[in-house]
Coordinates of C-alpha atoms in Angstrom, one line a residue:
Chain T
M739 CA -14.5 56.3 13.4
N740 CA -14.3 56.2 17.2
R741 CA -15.2 53.1 19.4
K742 CA -18.6 54.5 20.4
N743 CA -19.7 55.0 16.8
L744 CA -18.5 51.5 15.9
L745 CA -20.4 49.9 18.8
A746 CA -23.5 51.8 17.9
I747 CA -23.3 50.7 14.3
I748 CA -22.7 47.0 15.3
L749 CA -25.7 47.1 17.7
M750 CA -27.9 48.7 15.0
G751 CA -27.0 46.0 12.6
T752 CA -27.9 43.3 15.2
F753 CA -31.3 44.8 15.7
I754 CA -32.0 45.1 12.0
F755 CA -31.1 41.4 11.5
S756 CA -33.2 40.3 14.5
C757 CA -36.1 42.4 13.2
K758 CA -35.9 40.8 9.8
Q759 CA -35.8 37.3 11.3
A760 CA -38.8 38.0 13.6
A761 CA -40.9 39.4 10.8
E762 CA -40.1 36.5 8.4
K763 CA -40.7 33.9 11.1
N764 CA -44.2 35.2 11.8
Q765 CA -45.2 36.4 8.3
T766 CA -46.9 33.2 7.2
V767 CA -47.7 29.7 8.6
D768 CA -44.5 27.7 8.5
L769 CA -45.6 24.7 6.5
N770 CA -42.7 22.7 7.8
S771 CA -43.4 23.3 11.5
Q772 CA -46.4 21.7 13.1
Q773 CA -46.2 24.3 15.9
E774 CA -47.3 27.0 13.5
L775 CA -50.2 24.9 12.0
I776 CA -53.8 25.2 13.1
F777 CA -54.2 21.4 12.9
P778 CA -51.6 18.6 13.3
K779 CA -49.9 17.5 10.1
G780 CA -50.8 13.9 10.9
E781 CA -49.3 10.7 9.4
K782 CA -47.5 10.2 6.1
V783 CA -49.7 8.5 3.6
T784 CA -48.4 5.1 2.6
N785 CA -51.1 3.8 0.2
N786 CA -51.0 4.0 -3.6
N787 CA -53.8 6.6 -4.0
F788 CA -51.4 9.5 -4.0
I789 CA -48.1 10.5 -5.7
G790 CA -45.4 12.3 -3.7
D791 CA -45.3 13.0 0.0
V792 CA -48.7 13.5 1.6
W793 CA -49.7 13.7 5.2
V794 CA -53.3 13.1 6.5
H795 CA -54.7 14.0 10.0
M796 CA -58.2 12.5 10.3
Q797 CA -60.2 14.7 12.6
V798 CA -63.7 13.1 12.3
M799 CA -64.7 9.6 11.2
A800 CA -68.0 9.0 9.6
D801 CA -70.6 7.1 11.6
S802 CA -74.2 5.8 10.9
V803 CA -75.8 9.2 11.9
N804 CA -73.3 11.8 10.8
Q805 CA -71.8 10.2 7.7
N806 CA -69.0 12.8 7.1
S807 CA -65.3 12.2 7.4
V808 CA -63.2 15.3 8.0
G809 CA -59.4 15.4 7.7
T810 CA -56.6 17.8 7.0
V811 CA -54.3 16.9 4.2
T812 CA -50.8 18.3 3.6
F813 CA -49.2 17.9 0.2
D814 CA -45.5 18.5 -0.5
P815 CA -44.8 20.4 -3.8
G816 CA -45.6 18.1 -6.7
A817 CA -47.6 15.7 -4.6
R818 CA -51.2 14.9 -5.6
S819 CA -54.1 12.5 -5.3
N820 CA -54.9 10.0 -8.0
W821 CA -58.1 10.7 -9.9
H822 CA -61.1 9.7 -7.7
S823 CA -64.8 10.4 -7.2
H824 CA -67.3 10.5 -4.3
P825 CA -71.0 9.4 -4.4
N826 CA -71.9 12.5 -2.5
G827 CA -69.2 14.8 -3.7
Q828 CA -66.5 16.5 -1.5
I829 CA -65.8 19.8 0.0
I830 CA -62.3 21.2 0.0
M831 CA -61.2 24.1 2.1
S832 CA -57.8 25.6 1.4
L833 CA -55.9 26.6 4.6
D834 CA -52.4 27.5 3.3
G835 CA -49.9 27.2 0.4
E836 CA -50.8 26.7 -3.2
G837 CA -52.8 23.8 -4.7
Y838 CA -54.1 22.4 -7.9
Y839 CA -57.6 21.0 -8.4
Q840 CA -59.1 19.6 -11.6
E841 CA -62.4 17.9 -12.5
K842 CA -62.6 15.6 -15.5
G843 CA -63.3 17.7 -18.6
S844 CA -62.5 21.0 -16.9
E845 CA -59.3 23.1 -16.7
K846 CA -56.9 22.8 -13.8
R847 CA -57.6 25.4 -11.1
I848 CA -55.1 26.9 -8.7
L849 CA -56.2 26.9 -5.1
R850 CA -54.9 29.4 -2.5
K851 CA -55.5 30.1 1.2
G852 CA -59.3 30.7 1.7
D853 CA -60.5 29.0 -1.5
V854 CA -63.4 26.5 -1.1
V855 CA -64.4 23.9 -3.7
K856 CA -67.6 21.9 -3.7
C857 CA -66.8 18.9 -5.9
P858 CA -70.0 17.4 -7.5
A859 CA -71.1 13.8 -6.8
N860 CA -69.6 11.0 -9.0
T861 CA -67.3 13.5 -10.7
P862 CA -63.7 12.2 -11.3
H863 CA -61.2 14.8 -9.9
W864 CA -57.8 15.2 -8.4
H865 CA -56.2 17.7 -6.0
G866 CA -52.7 18.3 -4.7
A867 CA -49.9 20.9 -4.2
S868 CA -48.6 23.1 -6.9
A869 CA -45.3 22.2 -8.5
E870 CA -43.5 24.9 -6.4
K871 CA -45.3 25.2 -3.1
P872 CA -46.9 22.8 -0.5
F873 CA -50.7 22.9 0.0
I874 CA -52.8 22.3 3.2
Q875 CA -56.5 21.6 2.8
I876 CA -59.5 20.3 4.9
A877 CA -61.4 17.6 3.1
I878 CA -65.0 17.0 4.1
T879 CA -66.4 13.8 2.6
S880 CA -70.0 12.5 2.9
R881 CA -70.3 8.7 2.9
V882 CA -74.2 8.7 2.7
D883 CA -74.2 6.8 -0.6
G884 CA -70.9 5.0 -0.3
P885 CA -67.1 5.4 -0.1
T886 CA -64.6 7.1 -2.4
E887 CA -64.0 5.4 -5.7
W888 CA -60.2 5.6 -6.5
L889 CA -59.2 5.7 -10.2
H890 CA -55.9 6.0 -12.1
P891 CA -52.9 8.2 -11.2
V892 CA -52.5 11.8 -12.5
T893 CA -49.8 11.8 -15.2
E894 CA -47.1 14.5 -15.2
E895 CA -48.7 16.0 -18.3
Q896 CA -52.1 16.2 -16.6
Y897 CA -50.5 17.5 -13.4
L898 CA -48.5 20.2 -15.0
N899 CA -50.7 21.2 -17.9
G900 CA -54.2 20.1 -16.8
N901 CA -54.7 18.1 -20.1
Chain U
M468 CA -22.3 63.0 23.3
N469 CA -21.5 64.1 19.7
R470 CA -24.0 64.3 16.8
K471 CA -23.0 61.0 15.2
N472 CA -23.6 59.1 18.4
L473 CA -27.0 60.8 18.9
L474 CA -28.0 60.0 15.4
A475 CA -26.9 56.4 15.8
I476 CA -28.9 56.0 19.0
I477 CA -32.1 57.6 17.4
L478 CA -31.8 55.2 14.4
M479 CA -31.3 52.2 16.7
G480 CA -34.4 53.2 18.7
T481 CA -36.4 53.5 15.5
F482 CA -35.4 50.0 14.4
I483 CA -36.2 48.4 17.8
F484 CA -39.7 50.0 17.6
S485 CA -40.3 48.9 14.0
C486 CA -39.1 45.4 14.9
K487 CA -41.5 45.1 17.9
Q488 CA -44.4 46.3 15.7
A489 CA -43.5 43.9 12.9
A490 CA -43.3 40.9 15.2
E491 CA -46.6 41.8 17.1
K492 CA -48.4 42.4 13.8
N493 CA -47.5 38.9 12.4
Q494 CA -47.5 36.9 15.6
T495 CA -51.2 35.8 15.4
V496 CA -54.2 36.2 13.2
D497 CA -55.6 39.7 13.6
L498 CA -59.2 38.9 14.5
N499 CA -60.2 42.4 13.7
S500 CA -58.7 42.4 10.2
Q501 CA -60.3 40.3 7.4
Q502 CA -57.0 40.6 5.5
E503 CA -55.3 38.4 8.1
L504 CA -58.1 35.8 8.1
I505 CA -58.1 32.5 6.1
F506 CA -61.8 32.9 5.3
P507 CA -63.9 36.1 5.0
K508 CA -65.6 37.3 8.2
G509 CA -69.0 37.4 6.3
E510 CA -72.2 39.1 7.3
K511 CA -73.3 40.2 10.8
V512 CA -76.0 37.9 12.1
T513 CA -79.4 39.7 12.6
N514 CA -81.6 36.8 13.7
N515 CA -82.5 36.0 17.3
N516 CA -80.7 32.6 17.5
F517 CA -77.5 34.3 18.9
I518 CA -76.6 36.7 21.7
G519 CA -73.9 39.4 21.0
D520 CA -72.1 40.2 17.8
V521 CA -71.7 37.3 15.5
W522 CA -70.6 37.1 11.8
V523 CA -71.3 34.2 9.5
H524 CA -69.7 33.5 6.1
M525 CA -71.6 30.6 4.4
Q526 CA -69.2 28.7 2.2
V527 CA -71.2 25.7 1.1
M528 CA -75.0 25.3 1.0
A529 CA -76.6 21.9 1.4
D530 CA -78.1 20.3 -1.7
S531 CA -80.1 17.1 -2.3
V532 CA -76.9 15.0 -2.9
N533 CA -74.4 16.6 -0.6
Q534 CA -76.5 17.6 2.3
N535 CA -73.9 19.5 4.3
S536 CA -73.8 23.2 4.9
V537 CA -70.4 24.7 5.8
G538 CA -69.8 28.1 7.2
T539 CA -67.2 30.1 9.1
V540 CA -68.6 31.8 12.3
T541 CA -66.9 34.7 14.2
F542 CA -68.0 35.5 17.7
D543 CA -67.1 38.7 19.5
P544 CA -66.1 38.2 23.2
G545 CA -69.3 37.2 25.1
A546 CA -71.3 36.3 22.0
R547 CA -72.8 32.9 21.7
S548 CA -75.5 30.8 20.0
N549 CA -78.8 29.9 21.7
W550 CA -79.1 26.2 22.7
H551 CA -79.8 24.2 19.6
S552 CA -79.6 20.6 18.2
H553 CA -79.1 19.0 14.8
P554 CA -80.7 15.7 13.6
N555 CA -77.3 14.5 12.3
G556 CA -75.1 16.3 14.8
Q557 CA -72.5 19.0 13.9
I558 CA -68.7 19.3 13.5
I559 CA -67.0 22.3 14.9
M560 CA -63.4 23.2 13.9
S561 CA -61.7 25.9 15.9
L562 CA -59.6 28.2 13.8
D563 CA -58.6 31.0 16.2
G564 CA -59.3 32.7 19.4
E565 CA -61.0 31.2 22.5
G566 CA -64.4 29.6 22.5
Y567 CA -66.9 27.9 24.9
Y568 CA -68.8 24.8 24.0
Q569 CA -71.4 22.9 26.1
E570 CA -73.7 20.0 25.6
K571 CA -76.8 19.6 27.8
G572 CA -75.8 17.7 31.0
S573 CA -72.0 18.1 30.4
E574 CA -69.6 20.7 31.6
K575 CA -68.7 23.7 29.5
R576 CA -65.5 23.2 27.5
I577 CA -62.9 25.8 26.4
L578 CA -62.1 25.5 22.7
R579 CA -58.8 26.8 21.2
K580 CA -57.1 27.0 17.8
G581 CA -57.0 23.4 16.4
D582 CA -59.7 21.9 18.6
V583 CA -62.4 19.8 16.8
V584 CA -65.7 18.9 18.3
K585 CA -68.1 16.2 16.9
C586 CA -71.5 17.1 18.5
P587 CA -73.8 14.1 18.7
A588 CA -77.2 14.0 16.9
N589 CA -80.2 15.5 18.6
T590 CA -78.1 16.8 21.5
P591 CA -78.9 20.3 22.8
H592 CA -75.7 22.4 22.8
W593 CA -74.4 25.9 22.5
H594 CA -71.1 27.5 21.4
G595 CA -69.6 30.9 21.3
A596 CA -66.6 33.1 22.2
S597 CA -65.1 33.2 25.7
A598 CA -65.9 36.2 27.9
E599 CA -62.4 37.7 27.1
K600 CA -61.5 36.7 23.5
P601 CA -63.2 36.4 20.1
F602 CA -63.6 32.9 18.6
I603 CA -63.5 31.8 14.9
Q604 CA -64.9 28.4 14.0
I605 CA -65.9 26.3 11.0
A606 CA -69.4 24.7 11.4
I607 CA -70.1 21.6 9.3
T608 CA -73.8 20.6 9.5
S609 CA -75.4 17.7 7.9
R610 CA -79.1 18.1 6.9
V611 CA -79.8 14.5 5.9
D612 CA -82.5 14.1 8.6
G613 CA -83.6 17.7 8.8
P614 CA -82.6 21.2 9.8
T615 CA -81.3 22.7 13.0
E616 CA -83.7 22.9 15.9
W617 CA -83.3 26.2 17.8
L618 CA -84.1 26.3 21.5
H619 CA -83.9 28.9 24.3
P620 CA -81.1 31.4 24.9
V621 CA -78.0 30.7 27.0
T622 CA -78.3 32.6 30.3
E623 CA -75.4 34.6 31.8
E624 CA -75.1 31.9 34.5
Q625 CA -74.9 29.1 32.0
Y626 CA -72.5 31.1 29.8
L627 CA -70.1 32.0 32.6
N628 CA -70.4 29.0 34.8
G629 CA -71.7 26.3 32.5
N630 CA -74.5 25.5 35.0

């Protein structure tokens, strides 16, 4: 093989590699990079209402006239909320990744990008990331009839098997 | 130039072109392709409360306990709502594109991916796409104290100059 051919083959290899990188970089939202996210990842949760690594970015606080709080929540794989309920229910909008959602007495559901859940009032439920992938959601919570009631943690058995 | 070199150069050109295409395709949400969107584009609006081409996908309807309606709205460039107000205000979350937002008596604002607006109660306002780019937003509207009050259309002067 002469030098020109060798050079051409090396250059081609470089372009194929760059192409693969460019495509992979842009294919999906990079859940580890805030630059790629629609909304900021926010602050890491430090209270005991969650298990695992969870970040919350509060976008809107409830007030006396518009009693909704809106925030974006990012769960690392395996992370989830404790069981809890809301006097006016809750709306969950899935932005990216793969999540779990379960209401008391119902089977665990898998949530993916674009899935929207309207959780009924005073219904114990939990939500979080799947065991394998992170999960990003918007949580819209009405406070008209009071704040969130936090309950007990979600066991490994409940988390993995929804029992 | 011998055949091998020519072949190598043609192959290289093909890879560069494919690479460029792959990168461009994935760089941003394709506002013209529902496949690329987080939420469905929904149905084209046919009422007179909007100017231009607007699509609405209602995700959650208000009920007696959780009195929030949630929908995704897609505005083509130049499209906008009429002036309107809400008894409990409205929350707008910008998902993609470039939008305009104006409250009566305030300057027109430009909204981009990630911007969130909490519109006060009983405050006439309008929102839509910019003149050049489409705009996708989530609208969260509380109905606790009543429905949206629709007002007059936004003139070209108001739309372009915010006056």
